[in-house]
JSON list of C-alpha atoms in Angstrom, two decimals:
[
{"chain": "A", "resi": 1069, "resn": "UNK", "atom": "CA", "xyz": [150.27, -2.28, 49.43]},
{"chain": "A", "resi": 1070, "resn": "UNK", "atom": "CA", "xyz": [147.22, -0.43, 48.20]},
{"chain": "A", "resi": 1071, "resn": "UNK", "atom": "CA", "xyz": [147.75, 2.77, 46.25]},
{"chain": "A", "resi": 1072, "resn": "UNK", "atom": "CA", "xyz": [146.18, 6.16, 46.78]},
{"chain": "A", "resi": 1073, "resn": "UNK", "atom": "CA", "xyz": [143.11, 6.90, 44.64]},
{"chain": "A", "resi": 1074, "resn": "UNK", "atom": "CA", "xyz": [143.55, 9.57, 41.97]},
{"chain": "A", "resi": 1075, "resn": "UNK", "atom": "CA", "xyz": [142.29, 13.08, 42.67]},
{"chain": "A", "resi": 1076, "resn": "UNK", "atom": "CA", "xyz": [140.11, 14.26, 45.51]},
{"chain": "A", "resi": 1077, "resn": "UNK", "atom": "CA", "xyz": [140.69, 16.11, 48.74]},
{"chain": "A", "resi": 1078, "resn": "UNK", "atom": "CA", "xyz": [141.14, 14.96, 52.31]},
{"chain": "A", "resi": 1079, "resn": "UNK", "atom": "CA", "xyz": [137.44, 14.18, 52.78]},
{"chain": "A", "resi": 1080, "resn": "UNK", "atom": "CA", "xyz": [137.37, 12.02, 49.65]},
{"chain": "A", "resi": 1081, "resn": "UNK", "atom": "CA", "xyz": [140.52, 10.21, 50.83]},
{"chain": "A", "resi": 1082, "resn": "UNK", "atom": "CA", "xyz": [139.10, 9.72, 54.32]},
{"chain": "A", "resi": 1083, "resn": "UNK", "atom": "CA", "xyz": [135.96, 8.21, 52.83]},
{"chain": "A", "resi": 1084, "resn": "UNK", "atom": "CA", "xyz": [137.98, 6.02, 50.47]},
{"chain": "A", "resi": 1085, "resn": "UNK", "atom": "CA", "xyz": [140.11, 4.53, 53.23]},
{"chain": "A", "resi": 1086, "resn": "UNK", "atom": "CA", "xyz": [137.10, 4.19, 55.53]},
{"chain": "A", "resi": 1087, "resn": "UNK", "atom": "CA", "xyz": [135.45, 2.06, 52.84]},
{"chain": "A", "resi": 1088, "resn": "UNK", "atom": "CA", "xyz": [138.51, -0.18, 52.91]},
{"chain": "A", "resi": 1089, "resn": "UNK", "atom": "CA", "xyz": [138.15, -0.42, 56.71]},
{"chain": "A", "resi": 1090, "resn": "UNK", "atom": "CA", "xyz": [134.45, -1.25, 56.26]},
{"chain": "A", "resi": 1091, "resn": "UNK", "atom": "CA", "xyz": [135.45, -4.15, 54.00]},
{"chain": "A", "resi": 1092, "resn": "UNK", "atom": "CA", "xyz": [137.77, -5.36, 56.76]},
{"chain": "A", "resi": 1093, "resn": "UNK", "atom": "CA", "xyz": [134.86, -5.10, 59.22]},
{"chain": "A", "resi": 1094, "resn": "UNK", "atom": "CA", "xyz": [132.79, -7.36, 56.98]},
{"chain": "A", "resi": 1095, "resn": "UNK", "atom": "CA", "xyz": [135.56, -9.98, 57.20]},
{"chain": "A", "resi": 1096, "resn": "UNK", "atom": "CA", "xyz": [135.27, -9.91, 60.97]},
{"chain": "A", "resi": 1097, "resn": "UNK", "atom": "CA", "xyz": [131.50, -10.45, 60.80]},
{"chain": "A", "resi": 1098, "resn": "UNK", "atom": "CA", "xyz": [131.96, -13.41, 58.45]},
{"chain": "A", "resi": 1099, "resn": "UNK", "atom": "CA", "xyz": [134.12, -15.01, 61.14]},
{"chain": "A", "resi": 1100, "resn": "UNK", "atom": "CA", "xyz": [131.61, -14.33, 63.93]},
{"chain": "A", "resi": 1101, "resn": "UNK", "atom": "CA", "xyz": [133.56, -11.40, 65.38]},
{"chain": "A", "resi": 1102, "resn": "UNK", "atom": "CA", "xyz": [132.23, -7.93, 66.12]},
{"chain": "A", "resi": 1103, "resn": "UNK", "atom": "CA", "xyz": [132.57, -6.16, 62.76]},
{"chain": "A", "resi": 1104, "resn": "UNK", "atom": "CA", "xyz": [135.31, -3.61, 63.26]},
{"chain": "A", "resi": 1105, "resn": "UNK", "atom": "CA", "xyz": [137.92, -2.98, 60.59]},
{"chain": "A", "resi": 1106, "resn": "UNK", "atom": "CA", "xyz": [141.03, -0.82, 60.44]},
{"chain": "A", "resi": 1107, "resn": "UNK", "atom": "CA", "xyz": [143.73, 0.23, 57.99]},
{"chain": "A", "resi": 1108, "resn": "UNK", "atom": "CA", "xyz": [147.01, 2.11, 58.43]},
{"chain": "A", "resi": 1109, "resn": "UNK", "atom": "CA", "xyz": [147.92, 4.46, 55.60]},
{"chain": "A", "resi": 1110, "resn": "UNK", "atom": "CA", "xyz": [151.43, 5.87, 55.01]},
{"chain": "A", "resi": 1111, "resn": "UNK", "atom": "CA", "xyz": [152.18, 8.24, 52.13]},
{"chain": "A", "resi": 1112, "resn": "UNK", "atom": "CA", "xyz": [149.00, 7.19, 50.33]},
{"chain": "A", "resi": 1113, "resn": "UNK", "atom": "CA", "xyz": [149.60, 3.44, 50.63]},
{"chain": "A", "resi": 1114, "resn": "UNK", "atom": "CA", "xyz": [147.89, 0.96, 52.93]},
{"chain": "A", "resi": 1115, "resn": "UNK", "atom": "CA", "xyz": [150.68, -0.63, 54.95]},
{"chain": "A", "resi": 1116, "resn": "UNK", "atom": "CA", "xyz": [148.56, -2.42, 57.53]},
{"chain": "A", "resi": 1117, "resn": "UNK", "atom": "CA", "xyz": [145.06, -3.75, 57.79]},
{"chain": "A", "resi": 1118, "resn": "UNK", "atom": "CA", "xyz": [143.12, -5.70, 60.34]},
{"chain": "A", "resi": 1119, "resn": "UNK", "atom": "CA", "xyz": [139.70, -6.74, 61.54]},
{"chain": "A", "resi": 1120, "resn": "UNK", "atom": "CA", "xyz": [138.52, -8.03, 64.88]},
{"chain": "A", "resi": 1121, "resn": "UNK", "atom": "CA", "xyz": [139.69, -11.61, 65.45]},
{"chain": "A", "resi": 1122, "resn": "UNK", "atom": "CA", "xyz": [139.00, -12.07, 69.16]},
{"chain": "A", "resi": 1123, "resn": "UNK", "atom": "CA", "xyz": [136.67, -15.01, 68.60]},
{"chain": "A", "resi": 1124, "resn": "UNK", "atom": "CA", "xyz": [138.78, -16.55, 65.85]},
{"chain": "A", "resi": 1125, "resn": "UNK", "atom": "CA", "xyz": [142.05, -16.34, 67.81]},
{"chain": "A", "resi": 1126, "resn": "UNK", "atom": "CA", "xyz": [140.53, -16.45, 71.32]},
{"chain": "A", "resi": 1127, "resn": "UNK", "atom": "CA", "xyz": [142.71, -13.44, 72.07]},
{"chain": "A", "resi": 1128, "resn": "UNK", "atom": "CA", "xyz": [141.26, -10.45, 73.95]},
{"chain": "A", "resi": 1129, "resn": "UNK", "atom": "CA", "xyz": [143.85, -8.15, 72.33]},
{"chain": "A", "resi": 1130, "resn": "UNK", "atom": "CA", "xyz": [143.01, -9.14, 68.74]},
{"chain": "A", "resi": 1131, "resn": "UNK", "atom": "CA", "xyz": [141.19, -5.89, 67.97]},
{"chain": "A", "resi": 1132, "resn": "UNK", "atom": "CA", "xyz": [141.22, -4.56, 64.42]},
{"chain": "A", "resi": 1133, "resn": "UNK", "atom": "CA", "xyz": [143.39, -1.59, 65.40]},
{"chain": "A", "resi": 1134, "resn": "UNK", "atom": "CA", "xyz": [145.99, -3.70, 67.20]},
{"chain": "A", "resi": 1135, "resn": "UNK", "atom": "CA", "xyz": [146.34, -6.04, 64.22]},
{"chain": "A", "resi": 1136, "resn": "UNK", "atom": "CA", "xyz": [146.53, -3.14, 61.75]},
{"chain": "A", "resi": 1137, "resn": "UNK", "atom": "CA", "xyz": [149.15, -1.36, 63.88]},
{"chain": "A", "resi": 1138, "resn": "UNK", "atom": "CA", "xyz": [151.26, -4.51, 64.08]},
{"chain": "A", "resi": 1139, "resn": "UNK", "atom": "CA", "xyz": [151.05, -4.99, 60.31]},
{"chain": "A", "resi": 1140, "resn": "UNK", "atom": "CA", "xyz": [151.86, -1.32, 59.74]},
{"chain": "A", "resi": 1141, "resn": "UNK", "atom": "CA", "xyz": [154.90, -1.49, 61.99]},
{"chain": "A", "resi": 1142, "resn": "UNK", "atom": "CA", "xyz": [156.11, -4.55, 60.08]},
{"chain": "A", "resi": 1143, "resn": "UNK", "atom": "CA", "xyz": [155.52, -2.70, 56.79]},
{"chain": "A", "resi": 1144, "resn": "UNK", "atom": "CA", "xyz": [157.67, 0.23, 57.92]},
{"chain": "A", "resi": 1145, "resn": "UNK", "atom": "CA", "xyz": [160.10, -1.91, 59.88]},
{"chain": "A", "resi": 1146, "resn": "UNK", "atom": "CA", "xyz": [159.56, 0.48, 62.78]},
{"chain": "A", "resi": 1147, "resn": "UNK", "atom": "CA", "xyz": [157.27, 0.67, 65.80]},
{"chain": "A", "resi": 1148, "resn": "UNK", "atom": "CA", "xyz": [157.04, 4.42, 65.23]},
{"chain": "A", "resi": 1149, "resn": "UNK", "atom": "CA", "xyz": [154.19, 4.92, 62.80]},
{"chain": "A", "resi": 1150, "resn": "UNK", "atom": "CA", "xyz": [155.04, 8.53, 62.05]},
{"chain": "A", "resi": 1151, "resn": "UNK", "atom": "CA", "xyz": [153.29, 10.15, 59.09]},
{"chain": "A", "resi": 1152, "resn": "UNK", "atom": "CA", "xyz": [150.56, 7.49, 59.21]},
{"chain": "A", "resi": 1153, "resn": "UNK", "atom": "CA", "xyz": [146.81, 7.70, 59.55]},
{"chain": "A", "resi": 1154, "resn": "UNK", "atom": "CA", "xyz": [144.75, 4.95, 61.16]},
{"chain": "A", "resi": 1155, "resn": "UNK", "atom": "CA", "xyz": [141.24, 4.50, 59.77]},
{"chain": "A", "resi": 1156, "resn": "UNK", "atom": "CA", "xyz": [138.86, 2.46, 61.92]},
{"chain": "A", "resi": 1157, "resn": "UNK", "atom": "CA", "xyz": [135.13, 1.85, 61.69]},
{"chain": "A", "resi": 1158, "resn": "UNK", "atom": "CA", "xyz": [134.47, 2.18, 65.44]},
{"chain": "A", "resi": 1159, "resn": "UNK", "atom": "CA", "xyz": [136.02, 4.62, 67.91]},
{"chain": "A", "resi": 1160, "resn": "UNK", "atom": "CA", "xyz": [139.05, 2.92, 69.46]},
{"chain": "A", "resi": 1161, "resn": "UNK", "atom": "CA", "xyz": [138.87, 1.58, 73.03]},
{"chain": "A", "resi": 1162, "resn": "UNK", "atom": "CA", "xyz": [141.29, 2.35, 75.87]},
{"chain": "A", "resi": 1163, "resn": "UNK", "atom": "CA", "xyz": [143.70, -0.45, 74.89]},
{"chain": "A", "resi": 1164, "resn": "UNK", "atom": "CA", "xyz": [143.79, 0.51, 71.23]},
{"chain": "A", "resi": 1165, "resn": "UNK", "atom": "CA", "xyz": [144.05, 4.24, 71.89]},
{"chain": "A", "resi": 1166, "resn": "UNK", "atom": "CA", "xyz": [146.95, 3.55, 74.23]},
{"chain": "A", "resi": 1167, "resn": "UNK", "atom": "CA", "xyz": [148.67, 1.59, 71.46]},
{"chain": "A", "resi": 1168, "resn": "UNK", "atom": "CA", "xyz": [147.94, 4.40, 68.98]},
{"chain": "A", "resi": 1169, "resn": "UNK", "atom": "CA", "xyz": [149.60, 6.92, 71.30]},
{"chain": "A", "resi": 1170, "resn": "UNK", "atom": "CA", "xyz": [152.58, 4.62, 71.89]},
{"chain": "A", "resi": 1171, "resn": "UNK", "atom": "CA", "xyz": [152.97, 4.05, 68.14]},
{"chain": "A", "resi": 1172, "resn": "UNK", "atom": "CA", "xyz": [153.09, 7.83, 67.62]},
{"chain": "A", "resi": 1173, "resn": "UNK", "atom": "CA", "xyz": [150.23, 7.76, 65.11]},
{"chain": "A", "resi": 1174, "resn": "UNK", "atom": "CA", "xyz": [149.55, 11.42, 64.35]},
{"chain": "A", "resi": 1175, "resn": "UNK", "atom": "CA", "xyz": [146.00, 11.03, 63.02]},
{"chain": "A", "resi": 1176, "resn": "UNK", "atom": "CA", "xyz": [143.05, 8.71, 63.61]},
{"chain": "A", "resi": 1177, "resn": "UNK", "atom": "CA", "xyz": [139.87, 8.75, 61.58]},
{"chain": "A", "resi": 1178, "resn": "UNK", "atom": "CA", "xyz": [136.92, 6.74, 62.87]},
{"chain": "A", "resi": 1179, "resn": "UNK", "atom": "CA", "xyz": [133.38, 6.13, 61.73]},
{"chain": "A", "resi": 1180, "resn": "UNK", "atom": "CA", "xyz": [130.97, 5.35, 64.56]},
{"chain": "A", "resi": 1181, "resn": "UNK", "atom": "CA", "xyz": [131.41, 6.66, 68.10]},
{"chain": "A", "resi": 1182, "resn": "UNK", "atom": "CA", "xyz": [131.46, 4.17, 70.98]},
{"chain": "A", "resi": 1183, "resn": "UNK", "atom": "CA", "xyz": [129.69, 5.75, 73.97]},
{"chain": "A", "resi": 1184, "resn": "UNK", "atom": "CA", "xyz": [130.29, 2.64, 76.10]},
{"chain": "A", "resi": 1185, "resn": "UNK", "atom": "CA", "xyz": [134.02, 2.23, 75.47]},
{"chain": "A", "resi": 1186, "resn": "UNK", "atom": "CA", "xyz": [135.42, 4.90, 73.17]},
{"chain": "A", "resi": 1187, "resn": "UNK", "atom": "CA", "xyz": [138.70, 6.47, 74.24]},
{"chain": "A", "resi": 1188, "resn": "UNK", "atom": "CA", "xyz": [138.99, 9.14, 71.53]},
{"chain": "A", "resi": 1189, "resn": "UNK", "atom": "CA", "xyz": [136.40, 11.49, 72.98]},
{"chain": "A", "resi": 1190, "resn": "UNK", "atom": "CA", "xyz": [133.24, 9.57, 73.83]},
{"chain": "A", "resi": 1191, "resn": "UNK", "atom": "CA", "xyz": [133.92, 7.94, 77.20]},
{"chain": "A", "resi": 1192, "resn": "UNK", "atom": "CA", "xyz": [137.58, 8.88, 77.62]},
{"chain": "A", "resi": 1193, "resn": "UNK", "atom": "CA", "xyz": [139.86, 11.19, 75.66]},
{"chain": "A", "resi": 1194, "resn": "UNK", "atom": "CA", "xyz": [143.24, 9.48, 75.85]},
{"chain": "A", "resi": 1195, "resn": "UNK", "atom": "CA", "xyz": [144.09, 10.62, 72.32]},
{"chain": "A", "resi": 1196, "resn": "UNK", "atom": "CA", "xyz": [144.36, 14.26, 73.37]},
{"chain": "A", "resi": 1197, "resn": "UNK", "atom": "CA", "xyz": [145.40, 13.90, 77.01]},
{"chain": "A", "resi": 1198, "resn": "UNK", "atom": "CA", "xyz": [148.11, 16.53, 77.57]},
{"chain": "A", "resi": 1199, "resn": "UNK", "atom": "CA", "xyz": [149.69, 14.42, 80.32]},
{"chain": "A", "resi": 1200, "resn": "UNK", "atom": "CA", "xyz": [150.91, 11.93, 77.72]},
{"chain": "A", "resi": 1201, "resn": "UNK", "atom": "CA", "xyz": [153.99, 12.40, 75.56]},
{"chain": "A", "resi": 1202, "resn": "UNK", "atom": "CA", "xyz": [152.03, 12.23, 72.29]},
{"chain": "A", "resi": 1203, "resn": "UNK", "atom": "CA", "xyz": [148.65, 13.53, 71.19]},
{"chain": "A", "resi": 1204, "resn": "UNK", "atom": "CA", "xyz": [146.59, 12.36, 68.26]},
{"chain": "A", "resi": 1205, "resn": "UNK", "atom": "CA", "xyz": [144.48, 14.41, 65.87]},
{"chain": "A", "resi": 1206, "resn": "UNK", "atom": "CA", "xyz": [141.09, 12.68, 65.79]},
{"chain": "A", "resi": 1207, "resn": "UNK", "atom": "CA", "xyz": [138.50, 12.96, 63.04]},
{"chain": "A", "resi": 1208, "resn": "UNK", "atom": "CA", "xyz": [135.17, 11.33, 63.83]},
{"chain": "A", "resi": 1209, "resn": "UNK", "atom": "CA", "xyz": [132.00, 10.53, 61.95]},
{"chain": "A", "resi": 1210, "resn": "UNK", "atom": "CA", "xyz": [133.46, 9.56, 58.56]},
{"chain": "A", "resi": 1211, "resn": "UNK", "atom": "CA", "xyz": [130.85, 7.28, 56.94]},
{"chain": "A", "resi": 1212, "resn": "UNK", "atom": "CA", "xyz": [129.38, 7.03, 60.44]},
{"chain": "A", "resi": 1213, "resn": "UNK", "atom": "CA", "xyz": [126.00, 5.63, 59.38]},
{"chain": "A", "resi": 1214, "resn": "UNK", "atom": "CA", "xyz": [127.52, 2.84, 57.27]},
{"chain": "A", "resi": 1215, "resn": "UNK", "atom": "CA", "xyz": [129.91, 1.91, 60.07]},
{"chain": "A", "resi": 1216, "resn": "UNK", "atom": "CA", "xyz": [127.14, 1.93, 62.69]},
{"chain": "A", "resi": 1217, "resn": "UNK", "atom": "CA", "xyz": [124.76, -0.08, 60.50]},
{"chain": "A", "resi": 1218, "resn": "UNK", "atom": "CA", "xyz": [127.26, -2.93, 60.10]},
{"chain": "A", "resi": 1219, "resn": "UNK", "atom": "CA", "xyz": [127.45, -3.15, 63.90]},
{"chain": "A", "resi": 1220, "resn": "UNK", "atom": "CA", "xyz": [123.66, -2.93, 64.37]},
{"chain": "A", "resi": 1221, "resn": "UNK", "atom": "CA", "xyz": [123.05, -5.64, 61.77]},
{"chain": "A", "resi": 1222, "resn": "UNK", "atom": "CA", "xyz": [125.62, -7.93, 63.39]},
{"chain": "A", "resi": 1223, "resn": "UNK", "atom": "CA", "xyz": [124.11, -7.58, 66.85]},
{"chain": "A", "resi": 1224, "resn": "UNK", "atom": "CA", "xyz": [120.55, -8.02, 65.49]},
{"chain": "A", "resi": 1225, "resn": "UNK", "atom": "CA", "xyz": [121.71, -11.28, 63.92]},
{"chain": "A", "resi": 1226, "resn": "UNK", "atom": "CA", "xyz": [123.47, -12.39, 67.09]},
{"chain": "A", "resi": 1227, "resn": "UNK", "atom": "CA", "xyz": [120.35, -11.72, 69.20]},
{"chain": "A", "resi": 1228, "resn": "UNK", "atom": "CA", "xyz": [118.20, -13.62, 66.68]},
{"chain": "A", "resi": 1229, "resn": "UNK", "atom": "CA", "xyz": [120.57, -16.58, 67.09]},
{"chain": "A", "resi": 1230, "resn": "UNK", "atom": "CA", "xyz": [120.36, -16.32, 70.88]},
{"chain": "A", "resi": 1231, "resn": "UNK", "atom": "CA", "xyz": [123.92, -15.03, 71.21]},
{"chain": "A", "resi": 1232, "resn": "UNK", "atom": "CA", "xyz": [125.40, -11.79, 72.56]}
]
């Protein structure tokens, strides 16, 4: 587990944990995956972390959020991730937002919006859909430029290599 940094308010903490998620995103890029990283925080400790591993595992569900949620659930020995915050560098997709709702995550903080697939307000708003049994407080734009630049750099490199 990773401990809470000393001092600072919610914004400082959000930026701190987003930096950890950014480091996870860099791991994904090193493995040829879209650089998205995520961490689950419970009572000031990181209990789950993940980065995209779709290419590495050849698994369409191996998104950073899904892997971090699974690790977080194992860390708490419960599928209910109550009192947790999920930090993720890119706005979660429909699949991941569905898993967030099912895991009862109360708060999600993301960096860059995803206008083509985001399900926390950009394209869909599953996180706050009143028809579901759980709603999620969403904070967007934390270290947005850094999160977006990692993605832009990755796709520039992929295009230069004749990929994606």
